[in-house]
């Protein structure tokens, strides 16, 4: 008679399951989790906003250079209407005086119809501007590197044409420079704030991941793993998250900027479009702008790696 027939049975082997984060071949930091996907989405959104801010700053800087380049190479003379004077003769006299000035490349009297068209964005179309005292403009284009005697030309012009006003645009250049500088500094300040927000998000996510992997960290310490090994595991994981989120956000920002540029190039009719193009040029950020967008994405990934490593080391020192 066998022992089985006699009623003897071997005790059943009960398989003891390890926790999910301690199983064999299981990564120290979960590769695909809800928290990881949420963090990647947050990084993508922050990268998108930071890239848009950087692109806007580059766009403002490019537009400012175009404005200053156009304004600094020109001067204008305004001839105000006066019922006691012949404005056409005053325009001709001012043109003749400007052509004799050293350093002037060309002198152009703006036709009255063109001057009236400049007022359409504010006054609308179809208005009869005959009764309005609209000044006549004379545009003086300077030679490259020339410095005309503006101090002497202005009073001489006023003596010959009392209704004339010479504008060398120095005040406009100062205002444009101050405005562009403010926009650029504000844009980069916004970028720094967003990067700081990304760093804080990564720090909180790292501490949450460390708390969830505390059993794994303790086992690794028991088997002789040092803090550098554990920190590298977390750092590589968050760098990958940062690269993925930064790539998604940066690509979305590039698509958005390119789409806005395409819309601006198509919407080229009407005075509003002309004013928009005058303010922002062709609405293109150029290679410098796209390089700034890529740099923002790379910086976000680097911040994710560095902040995670720093947070892991602080957490491990607290456990010691």
Short mmCIF file of C-alpha atoms in Angstrom, two decimals:
data_model
loop_
_atom_site.label_atom_id
_atom_site.label_comp_id
_atom_site.label_asym_id
_atom_site.label_seq_id
_atom_site.Cartn_x
_atom_site.Cartn_y
_atom_site.Cartn_z
CA UNK A 1 0.00 0.00 0.00
CA UNK A 2 1.41 3.38 -0.98
CA UNK A 3 1.56 6.30 1.31
CA UNK A 4 -0.95 8.07 -0.87
CA UNK A 5 -3.38 5.22 -0.49
CA UNK A 6 -2.77 5.24 3.22
CA UNK A 7 -3.95 8.82 3.37
CA UNK A 8 -0.60 10.57 3.45
CA UNK A 9 -0.30 13.58 1.20
CA UNK A 10 2.66 15.82 0.65
CA UNK A 11 2.09 19.36 1.84
CA UNK A 12 1.17 21.69 -0.98
CA UNK A 13 3.80 24.18 -1.95
CA UNK A 14 2.52 27.67 -1.51
CA UNK A 15 4.17 30.14 -3.88
CA UNK A 16 4.97 33.34 -2.10
CA UNK A 17 4.56 36.24 -4.47
CA UNK A 18 6.84 39.19 -4.13
CA UNK A 19 5.52 42.70 -4.34
CA UNK A 20 5.18 44.02 -7.85
CA UNK A 21 8.13 46.38 -7.47
CA UNK A 22 10.40 43.55 -6.20
CA UNK A 23 9.81 40.95 -8.89
CA UNK A 24 12.63 39.66 -11.01
CA UNK A 25 13.60 41.80 -14.01
CA UNK A 26 11.24 44.52 -12.86
CA UNK A 27 12.69 48.04 -13.37
CA UNK A 28 13.42 50.11 -10.32
CA UNK A 29 11.35 53.00 -11.67
CA UNK A 30 8.12 51.92 -13.43
CA UNK A 31 8.53 52.43 -17.16
CA UNK A 32 4.88 52.97 -18.01
CA UNK A 33 2.59 54.22 -15.30
CA UNK A 34 -0.20 56.72 -14.88
CA UNK A 35 2.08 59.05 -12.93
CA UNK A 36 4.77 58.83 -15.63
CA UNK A 37 2.32 59.60 -18.41
CA UNK A 38 0.85 62.49 -16.43
CA UNK A 39 4.32 63.93 -15.79
CA UNK A 40 5.20 63.60 -19.47
CA UNK A 41 2.00 65.48 -20.38
CA UNK A 42 2.84 68.23 -17.89
CA UNK A 43 6.38 68.52 -19.29
CA UNK A 44 5.00 68.65 -22.85
CA UNK A 45 2.57 71.46 -21.95
CA UNK A 46 5.22 73.45 -20.10
CA UNK A 47 7.69 72.99 -22.95
CA UNK A 48 5.05 74.16 -25.43
CA UNK A 49 4.39 77.33 -23.41
CA UNK A 50 8.10 78.01 -22.86
CA UNK A 51 8.87 77.46 -26.55
CA UNK A 52 6.08 79.83 -27.58
CA UNK A 53 7.43 82.47 -25.18
CA UNK A 54 10.95 82.04 -26.54
CA UNK A 55 9.66 82.23 -30.11
CA UNK A 56 7.70 85.39 -29.31
CA UNK A 57 10.82 86.98 -27.80
CA UNK A 58 12.85 86.12 -30.91
CA UNK A 59 10.05 87.46 -33.13
CA UNK A 60 9.98 90.74 -31.18
CA UNK A 61 13.76 91.05 -31.41
CA UNK A 62 13.72 90.47 -35.18
CA UNK A 63 10.88 92.94 -35.68
CA UNK A 64 12.70 95.50 -33.55
CA UNK A 65 15.83 95.15 -35.67
CA UNK A 66 13.78 95.67 -38.81
CA UNK A 67 12.02 98.72 -37.34
CA UNK A 68 15.24 100.33 -36.17
CA UNK A 69 16.97 99.54 -39.46
CA UNK A 70 14.16 101.15 -41.44
CA UNK A 71 13.70 104.15 -39.15
CA UNK A 72 17.39 104.93 -38.57
CA UNK A 73 18.05 105.20 -42.33
CA UNK A 74 15.32 107.75 -42.94
CA UNK A 75 14.19 111.20 -41.90
CA UNK A 76 10.87 112.87 -42.67
CA UNK A 77 9.72 116.42 -43.20
CA UNK A 78 6.12 117.29 -42.44
CA UNK A 79 4.59 120.27 -44.22
CA UNK A 80 1.48 121.42 -42.37
CA UNK A 81 -1.30 123.02 -44.40
CA UNK A 82 -1.72 126.77 -44.02
CA UNK A 83 -4.45 128.74 -45.73
CA UNK A 84 -2.06 131.66 -46.19
CA UNK A 85 0.57 129.60 -48.03
CA UNK A 86 0.76 127.40 -51.13
CA UNK A 87 1.53 123.93 -49.78
CA UNK A 88 2.78 122.62 -53.14
CA UNK A 89 5.36 125.40 -53.37
CA UNK A 90 6.43 124.72 -49.77
CA UNK A 91 6.87 121.03 -50.59
CA UNK A 92 8.97 121.84 -53.66
CA UNK A 93 11.12 124.30 -51.65
CA UNK A 94 11.71 121.76 -48.86
CA UNK A 95 12.63 119.06 -51.41
CA UNK A 96 15.14 121.36 -53.05
CA UNK A 97 16.76 122.19 -49.71
CA UNK A 98 16.92 118.53 -48.66
CA UNK A 99 18.59 117.48 -51.92
CA UNK A 100 21.45 119.89 -51.19
CA UNK A 101 22.10 118.39 -47.76
CA UNK A 102 25.21 116.22 -47.47
CA UNK A 103 24.65 112.54 -46.68
CA UNK A 104 21.21 112.34 -48.31
CA UNK A 105 20.80 109.53 -50.84
CA UNK A 106 17.31 110.35 -52.10
CA UNK A 107 14.43 112.72 -51.41
CA UNK A 108 10.83 111.76 -52.14
CA UNK A 109 7.70 113.82 -51.69
CA UNK A 110 4.86 111.47 -50.77
CA UNK A 111 1.81 112.11 -53.01
CA UNK A 112 -1.33 113.30 -51.29
CA UNK A 113 -3.27 110.18 -52.33
CA UNK A 114 -0.67 108.00 -50.66
CA UNK A 115 -0.74 110.10 -47.51
CA UNK A 116 -4.52 109.77 -47.36
CA UNK A 117 -4.23 106.00 -47.73
CA UNK A 118 -2.05 105.86 -44.62
CA UNK A 119 -5.03 107.14 -42.61
CA UNK A 120 -7.43 104.43 -43.79
CA UNK A 121 -6.69 101.98 -40.90
CA UNK A 122 -7.91 104.67 -38.45
CA UNK A 123 -10.47 106.66 -40.43
CA UNK A 124 -11.78 103.97 -42.76
CA UNK A 125 -12.23 104.07 -46.52
CA UNK A 126 -14.45 106.26 -48.68
CA UNK A 127 -13.93 109.45 -46.69
CA UNK A 128 -13.33 112.81 -48.33
CA UNK A 129 -10.18 114.17 -46.68
CA UNK A 130 -10.04 117.41 -48.65
CA UNK A 131 -11.26 119.50 -45.73
CA UNK A 132 -8.94 117.84 -43.20
CA UNK A 133 -5.55 119.50 -42.55
CA UNK A 134 -3.52 116.43 -43.50
CA UNK A 135 0.23 117.23 -43.55
CA UNK A 136 2.32 116.45 -46.61
CA UNK A 137 5.30 114.16 -46.06
CA UNK A 138 8.78 114.23 -47.56
CA UNK A 139 10.95 111.15 -47.01
CA UNK A 140 14.73 111.62 -46.86
CA UNK A 141 16.78 108.42 -47.22
CA UNK A 142 20.25 108.62 -45.73
CA UNK A 143 23.42 107.18 -47.16
CA UNK A 144 24.95 104.27 -45.23
CA UNK A 145 27.06 105.58 -42.36
CA UNK A 146 26.27 109.23 -43.16
CA UNK A 147 25.68 111.85 -40.47
CA UNK A 148 23.89 114.85 -41.97
CA UNK A 149 24.05 118.24 -40.26
CA UNK A 150 20.58 118.00 -38.73
CA UNK A 151 21.26 120.73 -36.18
CA UNK A 152 21.89 123.27 -38.91
CA UNK A 153 19.38 121.98 -41.45
CA UNK A 154 16.37 122.12 -39.12
CA UNK A 155 16.49 125.87 -38.35
CA UNK A 156 17.31 126.70 -41.98
CA UNK A 157 14.29 124.71 -43.13
CA UNK A 158 12.02 126.49 -40.65
CA UNK A 159 13.20 129.88 -41.91
CA UNK A 160 12.38 129.03 -45.51
CA UNK A 161 9.25 126.96 -44.79
CA UNK A 162 7.71 128.01 -41.45
CA UNK A 163 5.16 125.17 -41.54
CA UNK A 164 7.84 122.46 -41.93
CA UNK A 165 8.85 120.07 -39.13
CA UNK A 166 11.97 117.90 -39.42
CA UNK A 167 11.79 114.51 -37.68
CA UNK A 168 15.03 112.51 -37.46
CA UNK A 169 13.25 109.61 -35.64
CA UNK A 170 15.69 109.53 -32.73
CA UNK A 171 12.80 109.58 -30.26
CA UNK A 172 11.10 106.71 -32.11
CA UNK A 173 14.31 104.66 -32.12
CA UNK A 174 14.68 105.07 -28.36
CA UNK A 175 11.05 104.10 -27.79
CA UNK A 176 11.26 101.10 -30.11
CA UNK A 177 14.46 99.91 -28.45
CA UNK A 178 12.92 100.23 -24.99
CA UNK A 179 9.72 98.46 -26.05
CA UNK A 180 11.54 95.62 -27.81
CA UNK A 181 13.91 95.18 -24.89
CA UNK A 182 10.99 94.97 -22.48
CA UNK A 183 9.23 92.35 -24.62
CA UNK A 184 12.38 90.24 -24.96
CA UNK A 185 13.19 90.38 -21.24
CA UNK A 186 9.58 89.56 -20.35
CA UNK A 187 9.59 86.60 -22.74
CA UNK A 188 12.73 85.12 -21.26
CA UNK A 189 11.42 85.78 -17.75
CA UNK A 190 8.32 83.75 -18.62
CA UNK A 191 10.57 80.99 -19.98
CA UNK A 192 12.52 80.91 -16.70
CA UNK A 193 9.32 80.75 -14.66
CA UNK A 194 8.02 77.86 -16.77
CA UNK A 195 11.33 75.99 -16.47
CA UNK A 196 11.20 76.50 -12.70
CA UNK A 197 7.67 75.05 -12.69
CA UNK A 198 8.92 72.04 -14.66
CA UNK A 199 11.73 71.53 -12.16
CA UNK A 200 9.27 71.59 -9.24
CA UNK A 201 6.97 69.11 -11.01
CA UNK A 202 9.88 66.73 -11.60
CA UNK A 203 11.00 67.07 -7.98
CA UNK A 204 7.55 66.14 -6.65
CA UNK A 205 7.27 63.28 -9.14
CA UNK A 206 10.69 61.97 -8.12
CA UNK A 207 9.79 61.96 -4.44
CA UNK A 208 6.56 60.14 -5.26
CA UNK A 209 8.45 57.54 -7.29
CA UNK A 210 10.97 57.11 -4.49
CA UNK A 211 8.20 56.61 -1.95
CA UNK A 212 6.58 54.00 -4.18
CA UNK A 213 9.89 52.20 -4.70
CA UNK A 214 11.08 52.35 -1.11
CA UNK A 215 11.09 48.55 -0.73
CA UNK A 216 13.22 48.20 -3.85
CA UNK A 217 15.62 50.87 -2.64
CA UNK A 218 16.04 49.15 0.74
CA UNK A 219 16.69 45.78 -0.93
CA UNK A 220 19.26 47.37 -3.22
CA UNK A 221 20.98 48.87 -0.22
CA UNK A 222 21.04 45.46 1.46
CA UNK A 223 22.71 43.81 -1.53
CA UNK A 224 25.37 46.53 -1.70
CA UNK A 225 24.04 49.00 -4.29
CA UNK A 226 25.35 52.50 -3.67
CA UNK A 227 23.47 55.76 -3.94
CA UNK A 228 25.05 56.61 -7.31
CA UNK A 229 23.56 53.50 -8.91
CA UNK A 230 20.07 54.26 -7.58
CA UNK A 231 20.34 57.93 -8.56
CA UNK A 232 21.40 56.97 -12.09
CA UNK A 233 18.37 54.71 -12.47
CA UNK A 234 15.99 57.48 -11.52
CA UNK A 235 17.90 60.07 -13.52
CA UNK A 236 17.85 58.04 -16.74
CA UNK A 237 14.12 57.41 -16.34
CA UNK A 238 13.25 61.08 -15.85
CA UNK A 239 15.60 62.17 -18.62
CA UNK A 240 13.67 59.91 -20.98
CA UNK A 241 10.41 61.39 -19.73
CA UNK A 242 11.82 64.88 -20.17
CA UNK A 243 13.04 64.13 -23.69
CA UNK A 244 9.68 62.67 -24.73
CA UNK A 245 7.67 65.48 -23.17
CA UNK A 246 10.08 68.13 -24.46
CA UNK A 247 10.02 66.67 -27.97
CA UNK A 248 6.22 66.62 -28.02
CA UNK A 249 5.91 70.15 -26.64
CA UNK A 250 8.67 71.55 -28.86
CA UNK A 251 7.21 69.94 -31.99
CA UNK A 252 3.76 71.31 -31.12
CA UNK A 253 5.26 74.79 -30.65
CA UNK A 254 7.05 74.62 -34.02
CA UNK A 255 3.82 73.52 -35.72
CA UNK A 256 1.88 76.33 -34.01
CA UNK A 257 4.43 78.98 -35.00
CA UNK A 258 4.59 77.71 -38.58
CA UNK A 259 0.79 77.64 -38.75
CA UNK A 260 0.54 81.23 -37.49
CA UNK A 261 3.11 82.29 -40.06
CA UNK A 262 1.17 80.53 -42.82
CA UNK A 263 -2.08 82.21 -41.76
CA UNK A 264 -0.36 85.61 -41.60
CA UNK A 265 1.07 85.14 -45.11
CA UNK A 266 -2.35 84.20 -46.49
CA UNK A 267 -4.19 86.98 -44.70
CA UNK A 268 -2.52 89.78 -46.65
CA UNK A 269 -5.44 91.91 -47.73
CA UNK A 270 -6.84 94.94 -45.99
CA UNK A 271 -5.25 97.67 -43.86
CA UNK A 272 -5.30 95.48 -40.73
CA UNK A 273 -3.04 92.92 -42.40
CA UNK A 274 -0.71 95.68 -43.56
CA UNK A 275 -0.43 97.02 -40.02
CA UNK A 276 0.22 93.52 -38.66
CA UNK A 277 2.92 92.95 -41.23
CA UNK A 278 4.42 96.34 -40.41
CA UNK A 279 4.58 95.38 -36.73
CA UNK A 280 5.85 91.79 -37.00
CA UNK A 281 7.28 91.63 -40.51
CA UNK A 282 6.59 88.33 -42.25
CA UNK A 283 5.80 86.68 -38.88
CA UNK A 284 8.81 84.39 -39.16
CA UNK A 285 11.16 83.55 -36.32
CA UNK A 286 13.92 82.23 -38.59
CA UNK A 287 16.50 79.62 -37.73
CA UNK A 288 17.39 81.42 -34.50
CA UNK A 289 13.81 81.08 -33.29
CA UNK A 290 13.57 77.39 -34.15
CA UNK A 291 16.95 76.83 -32.50
CA UNK A 292 15.59 78.54 -29.37
CA UNK A 293 12.59 76.17 -29.40
CA UNK A 294 14.86 73.11 -29.69
CA UNK A 295 17.10 74.51 -26.95
CA UNK A 296 14.12 74.88 -24.63
CA UNK A 297 13.17 71.22 -25.17
CA UNK A 298 16.74 70.08 -24.46
CA UNK A 299 16.94 72.27 -21.35
CA UNK A 300 13.69 70.78 -20.04
CA UNK A 301 15.12 67.24 -20.43
CA UNK A 302 18.36 68.28 -18.71
CA UNK A 303 16.41 69.89 -15.86
CA UNK A 304 14.36 66.70 -15.45
CA UNK A 305 17.51 64.61 -15.13
CA UNK A 306 19.39 66.94 -12.80
CA UNK A 307 16.43 67.65 -10.51
CA UNK A 308 15.58 63.96 -10.24
CA UNK A 309 19.18 63.07 -9.34
CA UNK A 310 19.32 65.82 -6.72
CA UNK A 311 15.96 64.77 -5.26
CA UNK A 312 16.96 61.11 -5.11
CA UNK A 313 20.18 61.92 -3.28
CA UNK A 314 18.34 64.04 -0.73
CA UNK A 315 15.79 61.27 -0.20
CA UNK A 316 18.50 58.65 0.23
CA UNK A 317 20.34 60.82 2.76
CA UNK A 318 17.09 61.17 4.69
CA UNK A 319 16.69 57.36 4.76
CA UNK A 320 20.22 56.81 6.01
#
